[in-house]
Amino acid sequence: MELDAKIPVTELDQKWADYKNHVNLVSPANKRKLELIVIGSGLAGASAAATLGELGYKVKVFCFQDSPRRAHSIAAQGGINAAKNYQNDGDSVFRLFYETVKGGDYRSREANVYRLAQVSGNIIDQCVAQGVPFAREYGGLLSNRSFGGTQVQRTFYAAGQTGQQLLLGAYGALERQVSMGNVTMYERHEMHDIVIIDGKARGIIARNLVTGKLERYFGHAALICSGGYANVFYLSTNAMGSNVTAAWKSHKKGAYFANPCFTQIHPTCIPVTGDHQSKLTLMSESLRNDGRIWVPKNKGDKRRGIDIPNEDRDYYLERRYPAFGNLVPRDVASRAAKERCDGGYGVGTTKMAVYLDFADAIKRYGKIETGKLGMTDTKNETITELGKEVIAEKYGNLFEMYEKITGENPYDVPMRIYPAVHYTMGGLWVDYELMTTVPGLYSLGEANFSDHGANRLGASALMQGLGDGYFVIPYTLSRYMADEIRTNAISTSHPAFDEAENGVKERIERLMNVRGNESVESFHKRLGKIMWDKCGMSRNEKGLSEAINEIKALRKEFWGNVKVSGEILEMNPELDKAGRVADFLELAELICIDALNRKESCGGHFREESQTSEGEALRNDEQYSYVAAWEYTDSGEILHKEELTFEVAMPSQRNYK
Amino acid sequence: MEHYTMNLTLKVWRQKNRQEKGHFETYDMKDILSEMSFLEMFDVLNERLILENKEPVVFDQDCREGICGACSMYIDGRAHGPWQKNTVCQLHMRAYKDGDTIVVEPWRSAAFPIIKDLMVDRKAFDRIIEAGGFISVNTGNAVDANSTPVDRAKSEEAFDSATCIGCGACVAACPNSSAVLFVGAKISQLALLPQGDPERKARVINMVDQMDKEGFGNCGNIYNCEAECPKGISVENIARMNREYLGAFSSSEMQTRPNPAKHNGV
């Protein structure tokens, strides 16, 4: 199938306005007759469901958690970007667009990114109107901070809990639609398959996780808003339940999967302590505004961090990238940390960590505070104390979280951090309308591939999730639904529902009947180790080829030796997990195939064979300036290419020096 | 940080489903590391139970970083265990020493029926939000975000109320299973912001009505809720809810509503 991104043919800054001016609309009377299915209740799913409910569609929302408010968007810490230029520091829609395309290492679609930058301001307006308590200045107006990969202050935030506040705003809007009868919520439900009738997505098979029963639901269209697949690495900053199942089932029913190898390793996470580790915790990128990253200058320096004097410290990001310093993009910062630790300069018991130090910031803020208070002749202790108060106001919850996990007080000793898998730029291929290659099946937020290219800039995930849900899908869905007004609701006793349900049932029974000797968790851990070692921060041909064979072998072993306890018709988290891990075992192979195919380094995808003499990522625009969209077939994955053309943000080697 | 290993005795509430009777099961836990989180200790236990052909313990959990509000264990008589301002998932085993016995139960409240083992149904909270825990603003209606300045102190206070994670520890900690801290926090957040003003009277009445319908108990001014809240939500939110509630009734347009003295919050 020829990939058509359906990008409006006009000037870049006119495309979205032009699209909206000409898109077909659906009358309110007809909207009431049209049903929609939304999978996932995070920022993308909740904002889409609420907005589509407001418009009058009949919406069903499914989430595996016990409440839509628990979707993992809730854990996003640092902030949300918007080109408001409230700081008068030179920001604009164009600059946000340009930095996002550049930050993504020229592997995203210009038209989509430009639209995202255009709606970014509306998102902030909408959230403030909902009562989202963003940080404010003394004059009562909104406050901003900087984030990696940018030189302006455009990030709006609510302490270190921005995702929580935005999600609760969207959740409120969603619950309002529930109370009005426009949205029906199905908590503790997991989508197990898409039902396709006459080539169009027409419903889903979901498992009620409390009763274990399979249920059928019809929709004129379905939206996959189920987030990313970072848990394929087992250890990641994702929630324990975050999974690829909805997206993967869609892929197996015809939706192409794009750029799966574009995974993001976040530079500042709390390091691994041992084999018992079940997940990793992020320390927000916003900390790099004030924290300085360093390692000892001398290998094997045994002194404690605070005992190492300044002249024996290597602030390696400031040294290598003076223009952006500690605020280089995530992929650059992560690789630099790995380079130092692999070189033997790491700190802490495992030596796989670097310091993130706030001592200078505490001093700096302390001095400003004493100045404000008109204090003269101040002691160092007073300065430190006041400085700590400023830091606490900005990052208090993050510092608390760090102390709870490590038992160390980061106000007094530098944090130890190391990169961890955090986000996946790849996802279901979608066109400009956010529709996948299956008619009537859409994908929003992290679940799609569209806006971040090979590397996502900080504070852009929240922007994309809400942009897709509040401001893009209400228009683009209208184009499809306008042709559906004559389609009556299809009965769920249609043979296509029978067939899909039987397939799901058989797979669940197969999982239960293996009755092997190894737990699901153990298989997941083993998969994660293969992926982290051979398809993690740095990749090469040999490792990737080995990984593909190892994943195949592990998958075979899983289906021959997995042990799933409990029964089907009851609350059984082991069975839920088994289904998710089985899907990860398939996706993992595709990630490695994609990484092997892309013989260039770009963004989060670093191929050792393709680097500059200084060890920076080396792109190959001549051969790889395309989106790799994979089609699932019984005989294997087939590659389709969507060529990327740049008319405004011309590709250049990224330079943060 | 000094790391150590310990042996523990775990007594865990096991209950097959809502209908069947539950009981405590005792497990000996060997070589638990002080660096593990409390839920990672449960991972160790479950791995063992699976390999012994026994049913693993079911409990709610997801983010494991203290923000989603899913985890909910009542440990040695305290919601979320011994640490202040903490969720179970962020509790680490260095809180315990060799030889300790730890008793783990689910949230216990009539409004939170048990699903299995340590997992309960908290949909009552969603229904309370449904009754009015939002500002009625359709997408696209909003004016420029900076067109309404908001007093910074009030905005920060609203944020403090808004940090509630909806875990239900306040209910579990309360001898009366009252939900006033949860409800008060949402009412406060929206009452403190100018955007929430147009609906504040109807909001407080409808949310309190729904809270009563769900079967949560009366507030006895014991303040266990504040003490056990992982986000340190203050009982001032309860006082503000009560003021909002009485204020809503004293205004004429709300006179047709039920008698305020009959609701559980005041």
Tab-separated table of N, CA and C in Angstrom, chain A residues 76-201:
chain	number	residue	atom	x	y	z
A	76	ALA	N	4.206	12.508	34.657
A	76	ALA	CA	5.079	13.479	33.997
A	76	ALA	C	5.358	14.615	34.960
A	77	GLN	N	6.609	15.004	35.027
A	77	GLN	CA	6.995	15.924	36.095
A	77	GLN	C	7.164	17.371	35.644
A	78	GLY	N	8.075	17.568	34.675
A	78	GLY	CA	8.644	18.895	34.468
A	78	GLY	C	7.751	19.961	33.885
A	79	GLY	N	6.998	19.664	32.839
A	79	GLY	CA	6.201	20.748	32.293
A	79	GLY	C	5.661	20.502	30.912
A	80	ILE	N	5.053	21.543	30.371
A	80	ILE	CA	4.447	21.481	29.039
A	80	ILE	C	4.846	22.728	28.259
A	81	ASN	N	5.331	22.527	27.048
A	81	ASN	CA	5.771	23.644	26.210
A	81	ASN	C	4.599	24.315	25.516
A	82	ALA	N	4.731	25.597	25.314
A	82	ALA	CA	3.761	26.325	24.495
A	82	ALA	C	4.420	27.608	24.014
A	83	ALA	N	4.147	27.934	22.758
A	83	ALA	CA	4.770	29.107	22.156
A	83	ALA	C	3.960	30.350	22.470
A	84	LYS	N	3.882	30.691	23.731
A	84	LYS	CA	3.117	31.858	24.149
A	84	LYS	C	3.971	33.125	24.088
A	85	ASN	N	5.254	32.973	24.202
A	85	ASN	CA	6.175	34.099	24.300
A	85	ASN	C	5.781	35.074	25.405
A	86	TYR	N	5.276	34.560	26.519
A	86	TYR	CA	4.953	35.428	27.655
A	86	TYR	C	6.219	36.062	28.231
A	87	GLN	N	7.356	35.410	28.004
A	87	GLN	CA	8.598	35.946	28.591
A	87	GLN	C	9.262	36.973	27.685
A	88	ASN	N	8.702	37.179	26.498
A	88	ASN	CA	9.261	38.182	25.586
A	88	ASN	C	10.722	37.866	25.246
A	89	ASP	N	11.034	36.573	25.200
A	89	ASP	CA	12.437	36.213	24.959
A	89	ASP	C	12.654	35.648	23.555
A	90	GLY	N	11.773	36.019	22.641
A	90	GLY	CA	12.015	35.657	21.244
A	90	GLY	C	11.323	34.380	20.807
A	91	ASP	N	10.405	33.865	21.619
A	91	ASP	CA	9.731	32.621	21.225
A	91	ASP	C	8.617	32.916	20.213
A	92	SER	N	8.280	31.908	19.451
A	92	SER	CA	7.204	32.044	18.470
A	92	SER	C	6.786	30.646	18.036
A	93	VAL	N	5.667	30.553	17.338
A	93	VAL	CA	5.229	29.269	16.794
A	93	VAL	C	6.334	28.685	15.927
A	94	PHE	N	6.930	29.540	15.113
A	94	PHE	CA	7.973	29.051	14.222
A	94	PHE	C	9.137	28.471	15.015
A	95	ARG	N	9.561	29.166	16.083
A	95	ARG	CA	10.717	28.702	16.821
A	95	ARG	C	10.432	27.366	17.540
A	96	LEU	N	9.246	27.224	18.085
A	96	LEU	CA	8.890	25.956	18.733
A	96	LEU	C	8.868	24.834	17.689
A	97	PHE	N	8.292	25.140	16.541
A	97	PHE	CA	8.277	24.174	15.440
A	97	PHE	C	9.713	23.806	15.046
A	98	TYR	N	10.525	24.828	14.823
A	98	TYR	CA	11.884	24.595	14.335
A	98	TYR	C	12.694	23.773	15.347
A	99	GLU	N	12.602	24.144	16.612
A	99	GLU	CA	13.391	23.430	17.623
A	99	GLU	C	12.913	21.993	17.809
A	100	THR	N	11.623	21.778	17.610
A	100	THR	CA	11.091	20.419	17.742
A	100	THR	C	11.562	19.543	16.582
A	101	VAL	N	11.573	20.096	15.376
A	101	VAL	CA	12.050	19.334	14.213
A	101	VAL	C	13.551	19.062	14.345
A	102	LYS	N	14.294	20.094	14.757
A	102	LYS	CA	15.740	19.926	14.931
A	102	LYS	C	16.025	18.954	16.084
A	103	GLY	N	15.326	19.166	17.208
A	103	GLY	CA	15.516	18.286	18.366
A	103	GLY	C	15.220	16.834	17.997
A	104	GLY	N	14.264	16.638	17.091
A	104	GLY	CA	13.911	15.285	16.643
A	104	GLY	C	14.839	14.767	15.566
A	105	ASP	N	15.904	15.517	15.329
A	105	ASP	CA	16.950	15.143	14.378
A	105	ASP	C	16.403	14.908	12.971
A	106	TYR	N	15.459	15.760	12.582
A	106	TYR	CA	14.927	15.766	11.200
A	106	TYR	C	14.370	14.412	10.766
A	107	ARG	N	13.634	13.802	11.676
A	107	ARG	CA	12.969	12.552	11.312
A	107	ARG	C	11.476	12.645	11.621
A	108	SER	N	10.956	13.888	11.731
A	108	SER	CA	9.509	14.031	11.916
A	108	SER	C	8.934	14.805	10.730
A	109	ARG	N	7.609	14.876	10.707
A	109	ARG	CA	6.925	15.476	9.580
A	109	ARG	C	6.701	16.963	9.868
A	110	GLU	N	7.186	17.809	8.988
A	110	GLU	CA	7.086	19.254	9.224
A	110	GLU	C	5.650	19.709	9.506
A	111	ALA	N	4.710	19.244	8.683
A	111	ALA	CA	3.330	19.738	8.786
A	111	ALA	C	2.714	19.413	10.145
A	112	ASN	N	2.983	18.191	10.646
A	112	ASN	CA	2.426	17.811	11.938
A	112	ASN	C	3.022	18.655	13.062
A	113	VAL	N	4.335	18.845	12.993
A	113	VAL	CA	5.006	19.577	14.063
A	113	VAL	C	4.560	21.044	14.064
A	114	TYR	N	4.387	21.598	12.869
A	114	TYR	CA	3.965	22.995	12.809
A	114	TYR	C	2.574	23.159	13.441
A	115	ARG	N	1.694	22.222	13.123
A	115	ARG	CA	0.347	22.265	13.704
A	115	ARG	C	0.408	22.161	15.231
A	116	LEU	N	1.274	21.291	15.697
A	116	LEU	CA	1.418	21.131	17.143
A	116	LEU	C	1.835	22.455	17.782
A	117	ALA	N	2.813	23.133	17.173
A	117	ALA	CA	3.263	24.417	17.712
A	117	ALA	C	2.126	25.443	17.653
A	118	GLN	N	1.315	25.357	16.605
A	118	GLN	CA	0.208	26.318	16.475
A	118	GLN	C	-0.843	26.143	17.563
A	119	VAL	N	-1.140	24.892	17.940
A	119	VAL	CA	-2.194	24.695	18.948
A	119	VAL	C	-1.649	24.751	20.377
A	120	SER	N	-0.322	24.830	20.511
A	120	SER	CA	0.271	24.744	21.851
A	120	SER	C	-0.289	25.807	22.794
A	121	GLY	N	-0.461	27.023	22.287
A	121	GLY	CA	-0.972	28.092	23.138
A	121	GLY	C	-2.393	27.833	23.607
A	122	ASN	N	-3.220	27.271	22.732
A	122	ASN	CA	-4.607	26.962	23.100
A	122	ASN	C	-4.678	25.959	24.247
A	123	ILE	N	-3.689	25.065	24.270
A	123	ILE	CA	-3.694	24.049	25.332
A	123	ILE	C	-3.581	24.727	26.695
A	124	ILE	N	-2.660	25.681	26.789
A	124	ILE	CA	-2.458	26.357	28.076
A	124	ILE	C	-3.734	27.112	28.463
A	125	ASP	N	-4.342	27.802	27.491
A	125	ASP	CA	-5.588	28.524	27.770
A	125	ASP	C	-6.648	27.561	28.315
A	126	GLN	N	-6.793	26.422	27.649
A	126	GLN	CA	-7.815	25.452	28.030
A	126	GLN	C	-7.561	24.925	29.444
A	127	CYS	N	-6.302	24.597	29.725
A	127	CYS	CA	-5.978	24.013	31.033
A	127	CYS	C	-6.199	25.022	32.156
A	128	VAL	N	-5.822	26.284	31.928
A	128	VAL	CA	-6.042	27.306	32.956
A	128	VAL	C	-7.544	27.461	33.206
A	129	ALA	N	-8.324	27.441	32.138
A	129	ALA	CA	-9.783	27.570	32.297
A	129	ALA	C	-10.361	26.403	33.094
A	130	GLN	N	-9.708	25.241	33.005
A	130	GLN	CA	-10.184	24.062	33.753
A	130	GLN	C	-9.791	24.094	35.225
A	131	GLY	N	-8.948	25.077	35.604
A	131	GLY	CA	-8.506	25.152	36.988
A	131	GLY	C	-7.195	24.441	37.256
A	132	VAL	N	-6.393	24.233	36.219
A	132	VAL	CA	-5.066	23.644	36.441
A	132	VAL	C	-4.183	24.697	37.112
A	133	PRO	N	-3.676	24.408	38.310
A	133	PRO	CA	-2.926	25.430	39.055
A	133	PRO	C	-1.448	25.498	38.646
A	134	PHE	N	-1.197	26.071	37.479
A	134	PHE	CA	0.188	26.263	37.033
A	134	PHE	C	0.914	27.229	37.983
A	135	ALA	N	2.244	27.147	37.974
A	135	ALA	CA	3.056	28.081	38.754
A	135	ALA	C	2.850	29.494	38.231
A	136	ARG	N	2.820	30.455	39.168
A	136	ARG	CA	2.598	31.856	38.794
A	136	ARG	C	3.638	32.771	39.421
A	137	GLU	N	3.760	33.948	38.828
A	137	GLU	CA	4.638	34.990	39.368
A	137	GLU	C	3.859	35.789	40.406
A	138	TYR	N	4.546	36.691	41.113
A	138	TYR	CA	3.869	37.474	42.146
A	138	TYR	C	2.762	38.337	41.570
A	139	GLY	N	2.912	38.768	40.327
A	139	GLY	CA	1.874	39.595	39.701
A	139	GLY	C	0.639	38.803	39.306
A	140	GLY	N	0.675	37.482	39.512
A	140	GLY	CA	-0.502	36.666	39.225
A	140	GLY	C	-0.515	36.047	37.839
A	141	LEU	N	0.527	36.342	37.048
A	141	LEU	CA	0.569	35.758	35.702
A	141	LEU	C	1.415	34.484	35.704
A	142	LEU	N	1.327	33.746	34.612
A	142	LEU	CA	1.959	32.419	34.572
A	142	LEU	C	3.478	32.494	34.495
A	143	SER	N	4.102	31.531	35.141
A	143	SER	CA	5.563	31.458	35.192
A	143	SER	C	6.061	30.436	34.155
A	144	ASN	N	7.284	30.616	33.705
A	144	ASN	CA	7.883	29.669	32.734
A	144	ASN	C	9.275	29.265	33.170
A	145	ARG	N	9.713	28.103	32.668
A	145	ARG	CA	11.111	27.739	32.853
A	145	ARG	C	11.681	27.141	31.577
A	146	SER	N	13.008	26.920	31.583
A	146	SER	CA	13.655	26.368	30.383
A	146	SER	C	13.678	24.859	30.446
A	147	PHE	N	13.834	24.258	29.294
A	147	PHE	CA	13.992	22.814	29.207
A	147	PHE	C	15.082	22.508	28.199
A	148	GLY	N	15.477	21.259	28.135
A	148	GLY	CA	16.573	20.878	27.252
A	148	GLY	C	16.285	21.165	25.788
A	149	GLY	N	17.350	21.496	25.041
A	149	GLY	CA	17.227	21.657	23.598
A	149	GLY	C	16.635	22.978	23.163
A	150	THR	N	16.395	23.910	24.103
A	150	THR	CA	15.837	25.203	23.725
A	150	THR	C	16.627	26.321	24.402
A	151	GLN	N	16.499	27.532	23.841
A	151	GLN	CA	17.161	28.674	24.458
A	151	GLN	C	16.164	29.733	24.907
A	152	VAL	N	14.874	29.366	24.951
A	152	VAL	CA	13.869	30.287	25.477
A	152	VAL	C	13.175	29.618	26.654
A	153	GLN	N	12.402	30.428	27.405
A	153	GLN	CA	11.630	29.870	28.517
A	153	GLN	C	10.185	29.761	28.072
A	154	ARG	N	9.791	28.549	27.693
A	154	ARG	CA	8.422	28.359	27.211
A	154	ARG	C	7.712	27.218	27.923
A	155	THR	N	8.331	26.713	28.986
A	155	THR	CA	7.729	25.574	29.657
A	155	THR	C	6.857	26.022	30.821
A	156	PHE	N	5.573	25.667	30.760
A	156	PHE	CA	4.630	25.934	31.852
A	156	PHE	C	4.666	24.735	32.789
A	157	TYR	N	4.503	24.972	34.075
A	157	TYR	CA	4.700	23.861	35.012
A	157	TYR	C	3.879	24.048	36.282
A	158	ALA	N	3.692	22.950	36.991
A	158	ALA	CA	3.057	22.971	38.301
A	158	ALA	C	3.983	22.169	39.200
A	159	ALA	N	4.916	22.869	39.856
A	159	ALA	CA	6.015	22.232	40.607
A	159	ALA	C	6.584	21.088	39.765
A	160	GLY	N	6.813	19.933	40.356
A	160	GLY	CA	7.297	18.788	39.589
A	160	GLY	C	6.168	17.819	39.300
A	161	GLN	N	4.936	18.339	39.241
A	161	GLN	CA	3.764	17.470	39.077
A	161	GLN	C	2.872	17.960	37.944
A	162	THR	N	3.488	18.422	36.875
A	162	THR	CA	2.700	19.015	35.799
A	162	THR	C	1.767	17.992	35.148
A	163	GLY	N	2.278	16.801	34.913
A	163	GLY	CA	1.456	15.763	34.286
A	163	GLY	C	0.239	15.454	35.134
A	164	GLN	N	0.448	15.374	36.435
A	164	GLN	CA	-0.671	15.097	37.343
A	164	GLN	C	-1.746	16.171	37.199
A	165	GLN	N	-1.322	17.424	37.212
A	165	GLN	CA	-2.305	18.510	37.176
A	165	GLN	C	-3.036	18.553	35.830
A	166	LEU	N	-2.298	18.336	34.749
A	166	LEU	CA	-2.945	18.345	33.433
A	166	LEU	C	-3.897	17.164	33.294
A	167	LEU	N	-3.462	16.001	33.791
A	167	LEU	CA	-4.321	14.828	33.660
A	167	LEU	C	-5.582	14.996	34.499
A	168	LEU	N	-5.426	15.538	35.702
A	168	LEU	CA	-6.615	15.727	36.535
A	168	LEU	C	-7.572	16.732	35.893
A	169	GLY	N	-7.021	17.702	35.165
A	169	GLY	CA	-7.878	18.630	34.415
A	169	GLY	C	-8.663	17.887	33.347
A	170	ALA	N	-7.961	17.062	32.583
A	170	ALA	CA	-8.622	16.299	31.519
A	170	ALA	C	-9.586	15.267	32.112
A	171	TYR	N	-9.198	14.687	33.230
A	171	TYR	CA	-10.039	13.701	33.920
A	171	TYR	C	-11.337	14.359	34.410
A	172	GLY	N	-11.222	15.580	34.916
A	172	GLY	CA	-12.411	16.318	35.338
A	172	GLY	C	-13.351	16.536	34.157
A	173	ALA	N	-12.750	16.959	33.044
A	173	ALA	CA	-13.560	17.191	31.843
A	173	ALA	C	-14.213	15.893	31.381
A	174	LEU	N	-13.471	14.797	31.498
A	174	LEU	CA	-13.993	13.477	31.119
A	174	LEU	C	-15.150	13.066	32.037
A	175	GLU	N	-14.951	13.214	33.344
A	175	GLU	CA	-16.002	12.828	34.306
A	175	GLU	C	-17.251	13.688	34.114
A	176	ARG	N	-17.047	14.940	33.698
A	176	ARG	CA	-18.197	15.805	33.427
A	176	ARG	C	-19.022	15.212	32.290
A	177	GLN	N	-18.347	14.715	31.266
A	177	GLN	CA	-19.067	14.102	30.154
A	177	GLN	C	-19.709	12.784	30.570
A	178	VAL	N	-19.078	12.072	31.509
A	178	VAL	CA	-19.685	10.849	32.040
A	178	VAL	C	-20.997	11.209	32.727
A	179	SER	N	-20.959	12.276	33.525
A	179	SER	CA	-22.171	12.657	34.264
A	179	SER	C	-23.279	13.106	33.309
A	180	MET	N	-22.894	13.629	32.141
A	180	MET	CA	-23.892	14.083	31.169
A	180	MET	C	-24.359	12.958	30.258
A	181	GLY	N	-23.771	11.788	30.433
A	181	GLY	CA	-24.204	10.634	29.649
A	181	GLY	C	-23.579	10.531	28.273
A	182	ASN	N	-22.623	11.402	27.946
A	182	ASN	CA	-21.990	11.349	26.623
A	182	ASN	C	-20.849	10.347	26.566
A	183	VAL	N	-20.224	10.114	27.722
A	183	VAL	CA	-19.098	9.177	27.786
A	183	VAL	C	-19.440	8.070	28.777
A	184	THR	N	-19.131	6.842	28.411
A	184	THR	CA	-19.252	5.724	29.353
A	184	THR	C	-17.843	5.238	29.653
A	185	MET	N	-17.547	5.095	30.924
A	185	MET	CA	-16.205	4.662	31.328
A	185	MET	C	-16.193	3.162	31.588
A	186	TYR	N	-15.175	2.482	31.054
A	186	TYR	CA	-14.966	1.055	31.350
A	186	TYR	C	-13.601	0.913	31.994
A	187	GLU	N	-13.553	1.000	33.325
A	187	GLU	CA	-12.290	0.832	34.037
A	187	GLU	C	-11.989	-0.659	34.149
A	188	ARG	N	-10.747	-0.954	34.490
A	188	ARG	CA	-10.309	-2.356	34.629
A	188	ARG	C	-10.772	-3.184	33.432
A	189	HIS	N	-10.584	-2.625	32.254
A	189	HIS	CA	-10.862	-3.325	31.004
A	189	HIS	C	-9.627	-3.234	30.124
A	190	GLU	N	-9.294	-4.294	29.451
A	190	GLU	CA	-8.139	-4.271	28.557
A	190	GLU	C	-8.578	-4.672	27.151
A	191	MET	N	-8.160	-3.869	26.167
A	191	MET	CA	-8.485	-4.207	24.784
A	191	MET	C	-7.627	-5.377	24.322
A	192	HIS	N	-8.251	-6.385	23.743
A	192	HIS	CA	-7.486	-7.538	23.266
A	192	HIS	C	-7.492	-7.688	21.763
A	193	ASP	N	-8.458	-7.035	21.104
A	193	ASP	CA	-8.391	-7.061	19.642
A	193	ASP	C	-9.296	-5.991	19.043
A	194	ILE	N	-8.960	-5.647	17.809
A	194	ILE	CA	-9.765	-4.711	17.017
A	194	ILE	C	-10.659	-5.557	16.108
A	195	VAL	N	-11.899	-5.154	15.956
A	195	VAL	CA	-12.794	-5.866	15.038
A	195	VAL	C	-12.897	-5.057	13.746
A	196	ILE	N	-12.608	-5.714	12.636
A	196	ILE	CA	-12.645	-5.019	11.351
A	196	ILE	C	-13.747	-5.604	10.481
A	197	ILE	N	-14.610	-4.719	10.004
A	197	ILE	CA	-15.710	-5.157	9.139
A	197	ILE	C	-15.643	-4.360	7.840
A	198	ASP	N	-15.627	-5.063	6.721
A	198	ASP	CA	-15.495	-4.424	5.404
A	198	ASP	C	-14.332	-3.435	5.361
A	199	GLY	N	-13.220	-3.829	5.961
A	199	GLY	CA	-12.011	-3.006	5.890
A	199	GLY	C	-11.949	-1.838	6.856
A	200	LYS	N	-12.985	-1.657	7.670
A	200	LYS	CA	-12.986	-0.530	8.607
A	200	LYS	C	-12.998	-1.006	10.057
A	201	ALA	N	-12.342	-0.244	10.924
A	201	ALA	CA	-12.364	-0.568	12.355
A	201	ALA	C	-13.766	-0.327	12.870
